[in-house]
Amino acid sequence: MLHDLFPPGIQHALDLAGIFVFATAGALLAVRKNFDVFGICVLALVTALGGGLFRDLVIGAVPPAAFGELSFFVTPLIAAVIVYFLHPEVQRINRAINVFDAAGLGLFCVTGTTKAYEYGLGLTASAALGVATAVGGGVLRDVLANEVPSLLRDREMYAVPAIVGAAMVALSIAFDSLNGLTTGAAIITTFVLRLLAMRYHWRAPLAWNRRSSVSEEP
């Protein structure tokens, strides 16, 4: 199904681009946490590959793509090395990295959903694994860095755009209309929602009628 939507070369290039951007975000968090070079590499690898690794293990696609394709493993290490030596410069273009990260979010939630469906999962389970592919690496990164996972405190709606994109793919499959156009629409919708959330600081609702006098933790 994936090869029907994108030529293999384009699909591979998009995957590597998404992996590189996610790895860069993980490596930058490691630098902010004052991790050593090993910690920077680990966070880069976990952020970039964690979601896809979880998906492949759940659907039984073994060995996972992260271990079957050398470039998937090497790309996060390249990102980690760049951040290790050039992190002040990389930090200055953090806004641009966030834009590419939003694009990776859209791509991974779509490819994760379609791959899970290819392996026989139902539409709901496929969409759930699509979301897990997109955000799973970030959750593992935050846990290793001793941070509250951003998935649980979605300050700028990171998971919600991925849910929307995965749901659009699942609905396209259900109505037998999954093609390049609907796939592109799902990726773009996820991308735009994420950018708007960052621009206007959208977030998911907090607890209903919360009356506590305790201020929210930063």
CSV table of C-alpha atoms in Angstrom, one decimal:
chain,number,residue,atom,x,y,z
A,1,MET,CA,0.0,0.0,0.0
A,2,LEU,CA,2.8,2.4,0.9
A,3,HIS,CA,4.6,1.7,-2.3
A,4,ASP,CA,1.4,2.4,-4.3
A,5,LEU,CA,1.2,5.9,-2.7
A,6,PHE,CA,4.9,6.9,-3.1
A,7,PRO,CA,7.7,5.6,-5.2
A,8,PRO,CA,10.2,3.7,-3.0
A,9,GLY,CA,12.9,6.3,-3.4
A,10,ILE,CA,10.7,9.1,-2.3
A,11,GLN,CA,9.3,7.1,0.6
A,12,HIS,CA,12.8,6.3,1.8
A,13,ALA,CA,13.9,9.9,1.5
A,14,LEU,CA,10.9,11.2,3.4
A,15,ASP,CA,11.5,8.6,6.2
A,16,LEU,CA,15.1,9.6,6.5
A,17,ALA,CA,14.1,13.3,6.7
A,18,GLY,CA,11.6,12.6,9.4
A,19,ILE,CA,14.1,10.5,11.3
A,20,PHE,CA,16.8,13.2,11.1
A,21,VAL,CA,14.5,15.9,12.4
A,22,PHE,CA,13.2,13.8,15.3
A,23,ALA,CA,16.7,12.8,16.2
A,24,THR,CA,17.8,16.4,16.2
A,25,ALA,CA,15.0,17.3,18.6
A,26,GLY,CA,16.1,14.5,20.9
A,27,ALA,CA,19.7,15.4,20.8
A,28,LEU,CA,18.9,19.1,21.6
A,29,LEU,CA,17.0,18.0,24.7
A,30,ALA,CA,20.0,15.9,25.8
A,31,VAL,CA,22.2,18.9,25.4
A,32,ARG,CA,19.8,21.0,27.5
A,33,LYS,CA,19.9,18.2,30.2
A,34,ASN,CA,23.7,18.3,30.1
A,35,PHE,CA,24.0,14.7,28.9
A,36,ASP,CA,27.3,13.4,27.7
A,37,VAL,CA,28.0,12.3,24.1
A,38,PHE,CA,26.5,8.8,24.8
A,39,GLY,CA,23.4,10.2,26.2
A,40,ILE,CA,23.0,12.6,23.3
A,41,CYS,CA,23.2,9.6,20.9
A,42,VAL,CA,20.8,7.5,22.9
A,43,LEU,CA,18.2,10.3,23.0
A,44,ALA,CA,18.6,10.9,19.3
A,45,LEU,CA,18.1,7.2,18.5
A,46,VAL,CA,15.2,6.8,20.8
A,47,THR,CA,13.3,9.9,19.6
A,48,ALA,CA,13.8,9.1,16.0
A,49,LEU,CA,13.2,5.3,16.0
A,50,GLY,CA,11.1,4.6,19.1
A,51,GLY,CA,7.7,5.0,17.6
A,52,GLY,CA,8.4,3.0,14.5
A,53,LEU,CA,10.1,0.3,16.6
A,54,PHE,CA,7.0,0.0,18.9
A,55,ARG,CA,4.7,-0.2,15.8
A,56,ASP,CA,6.8,-2.9,14.1
A,57,LEU,CA,6.9,-5.1,17.3
A,58,VAL,CA,3.2,-4.8,17.8
A,59,ILE,CA,2.3,-5.8,14.2
A,60,GLY,CA,5.0,-8.5,14.0
A,61,ALA,CA,7.1,-6.8,11.3
A,62,VAL,CA,10.4,-8.3,12.4
A,63,PRO,CA,13.2,-7.5,12.3
A,64,PRO,CA,11.9,-3.9,12.7
A,65,ALA,CA,12.7,-1.5,9.9
A,66,ALA,CA,15.0,0.4,12.3
A,67,PHE,CA,17.3,-2.7,12.4
A,68,GLY,CA,16.8,-3.9,8.8
A,69,GLU,CA,17.8,-0.7,7.2
A,70,LEU,CA,21.3,0.6,8.1
A,71,SER,CA,20.5,4.2,7.0
A,72,PHE,CA,17.6,4.4,9.6
A,73,PHE,CA,20.2,3.7,12.3
A,74,VAL,CA,23.0,5.8,11.0
A,75,THR,CA,20.9,8.9,10.3
A,76,PRO,CA,20.1,9.6,14.0
A,77,LEU,CA,23.7,9.2,14.9
A,78,ILE,CA,24.7,11.8,12.2
A,79,ALA,CA,22.1,14.2,13.7
A,80,ALA,CA,23.6,13.6,17.2
A,81,VAL,CA,27.1,14.3,16.0
A,82,ILE,CA,25.9,17.6,14.4
A,83,VAL,CA,24.1,18.7,17.5
A,84,TYR,CA,27.1,17.6,19.7
A,85,PHE,CA,29.5,20.0,17.8
A,86,LEU,CA,27.1,22.7,16.6
A,87,HIS,CA,24.3,22.8,19.2
A,88,PRO,CA,24.4,26.6,19.6
A,89,GLU,CA,23.9,27.1,15.9
A,90,VAL,CA,21.2,24.3,15.8
A,91,GLN,CA,19.4,25.9,18.7
A,92,ARG,CA,19.2,29.2,16.8
A,93,ILE,CA,17.2,27.5,14.0
A,94,ASN,CA,14.9,25.8,16.5
A,95,ARG,CA,11.9,27.3,14.9
A,96,ALA,CA,12.8,25.8,11.5
A,97,ILE,CA,13.4,22.5,13.2
A,98,ASN,CA,9.9,22.7,14.7
A,99,VAL,CA,8.5,23.2,11.2
A,100,PHE,CA,10.3,20.1,9.9
A,101,ASP,CA,9.2,18.2,13.0
A,102,ALA,CA,5.6,19.1,12.2
A,103,ALA,CA,6.1,17.7,8.7
A,104,GLY,CA,7.6,14.5,10.2
A,105,LEU,CA,4.6,14.2,12.5
A,106,GLY,CA,2.3,14.2,9.5
A,107,LEU,CA,4.3,11.8,7.5
A,108,PHE,CA,4.8,9.3,10.4
A,109,CYS,CA,1.2,9.2,11.5
A,110,VAL,CA,0.1,8.4,7.9
A,111,THR,CA,2.8,5.8,7.2
A,112,GLY,CA,2.3,4.2,10.6
A,113,THR,CA,-1.4,3.8,10.0
A,114,THR,CA,-1.1,2.4,6.5
A,115,LYS,CA,1.6,-0.1,7.5
A,116,ALA,CA,-0.4,-1.3,10.5
A,117,TYR,CA,-3.4,-1.8,8.2
A,118,GLU,CA,-1.2,-3.7,5.7
A,119,TYR,CA,-0.4,-6.2,8.5
A,120,GLY,CA,-4.0,-7.0,9.2
A,121,LEU,CA,-5.1,-4.7,12.0
A,122,GLY,CA,-8.5,-3.0,12.0
A,123,LEU,CA,-9.0,0.6,11.2
A,124,THR,CA,-9.1,1.8,14.8
A,125,ALA,CA,-6.1,-0.2,15.9
A,126,SER,CA,-4.2,1.0,12.7
A,127,ALA,CA,-5.0,4.6,13.5
A,128,ALA,CA,-3.8,4.2,17.1
A,129,LEU,CA,-0.6,2.7,15.9
A,130,GLY,CA,-0.2,5.5,13.4
A,131,VAL,CA,-0.4,8.0,16.4
A,132,ALA,CA,2.0,5.8,18.4
A,133,THR,CA,4.5,5.9,15.4
A,134,ALA,CA,4.4,9.7,15.3
A,135,VAL,CA,4.6,10.4,19.1
A,136,GLY,CA,6.1,7.3,20.6
A,137,GLY,CA,9.7,8.3,20.3
A,138,GLY,CA,9.0,11.6,22.0
A,139,VAL,CA,7.4,9.8,24.9
A,140,LEU,CA,10.4,7.6,25.4
A,141,ARG,CA,12.7,10.6,25.0
A,142,ASP,CA,10.9,12.5,27.8
A,143,VAL,CA,10.9,9.5,30.1
A,144,LEU,CA,14.6,8.9,29.7
A,145,ALA,CA,15.2,12.6,30.2
A,146,ASN,CA,13.1,12.6,33.4
A,147,GLU,CA,10.5,14.9,31.9
A,148,VAL,CA,6.7,14.7,32.1
A,149,PRO,CA,5.9,13.3,28.6
A,150,SER,CA,4.6,16.0,26.3
A,151,LEU,CA,1.9,13.6,25.3
A,152,LEU,CA,0.4,13.9,28.7
A,153,ARG,CA,0.6,17.7,28.8
A,154,ASP,CA,-0.1,18.6,25.2
A,155,ARG,CA,0.7,22.3,25.6
A,156,GLU,CA,0.8,23.0,21.9
A,157,MET,CA,-1.3,20.1,20.6
A,158,TYR,CA,1.3,17.6,19.5
A,159,ALA,CA,-0.8,14.4,19.7
A,160,VAL,CA,-4.1,15.9,18.5
A,161,PRO,CA,-2.9,16.7,14.9
A,162,ALA,CA,-1.5,13.2,14.7
A,163,ILE,CA,-4.8,11.8,15.8
A,164,VAL,CA,-6.6,13.8,13.1
A,165,GLY,CA,-4.1,12.7,10.4
A,166,ALA,CA,-4.4,9.0,11.4
A,167,ALA,CA,-8.2,9.2,11.5
A,168,MET,CA,-8.3,10.7,8.0
A,169,VAL,CA,-6.2,7.9,6.7
A,170,ALA,CA,-8.4,5.3,8.4
A,171,LEU,CA,-11.5,6.9,7.0
A,172,SER,CA,-10.0,6.9,3.5
A,173,ILE,CA,-9.2,3.2,3.8
A,174,ALA,CA,-12.8,2.6,5.1
A,175,PHE,CA,-14.3,4.3,2.0
A,176,ASP,CA,-11.7,2.7,-0.4
A,177,SER,CA,-10.4,6.2,-1.3
A,178,LEU,CA,-6.8,6.0,-0.1
A,179,ASN,CA,-4.6,7.5,-2.8
A,180,GLY,CA,-1.9,10.0,-3.2
A,181,LEU,CA,-4.4,12.9,-2.9
A,182,THR,CA,-6.1,11.8,0.3
A,183,THR,CA,-2.7,10.7,1.8
A,184,GLY,CA,-1.3,14.1,1.0
A,185,ALA,CA,-4.4,15.8,2.5
A,186,ALA,CA,-3.9,13.9,5.8
A,187,ILE,CA,-0.2,14.8,5.9
A,188,ILE,CA,-0.9,18.5,5.2
A,189,THR,CA,-3.7,18.7,7.6
A,190,THR,CA,-1.6,17.3,10.4
A,191,PHE,CA,1.3,19.6,9.4
A,192,VAL,CA,-0.9,22.7,9.3
A,193,LEU,CA,-2.7,21.9,12.6
A,194,ARG,CA,0.6,21.5,14.4
A,195,LEU,CA,1.9,24.8,13.0
A,196,LEU,CA,-1.2,26.6,14.0
A,197,ALA,CA,-1.0,25.1,17.5
A,198,MET,CA,2.5,26.4,17.9
A,199,ARG,CA,1.6,29.8,16.5
A,200,TYR,CA,-1.5,30.3,18.6
A,201,HIS,CA,-0.5,28.1,21.6
A,202,TRP,CA,-3.6,25.9,21.2
A,203,ARG,CA,-3.8,23.0,23.7
A,204,ALA,CA,-6.2,20.3,24.6
A,205,PRO,CA,-8.8,21.1,27.3
A,206,LEU,CA,-7.9,20.7,31.0
A,207,ALA,CA,-10.1,19.1,33.6
A,208,TRP,CA,-13.7,20.3,33.5
A,209,ASN,CA,-14.7,23.0,36.1
A,210,ARG,CA,-11.3,22.9,37.7
A,211,ARG,CA,-11.5,25.1,40.8
A,212,SER,CA,-8.3,24.3,42.6
A,213,SER,CA,-6.4,27.4,43.8
A,214,VAL,CA,-3.0,25.6,43.2
A,215,SER,CA,-1.4,27.1,40.1
A,216,GLU,CA,-0.4,24.8,37.3
A,217,GLU,CA,3.2,23.6,37.2
A,218,PRO,CA,5.3,25.1,34.5
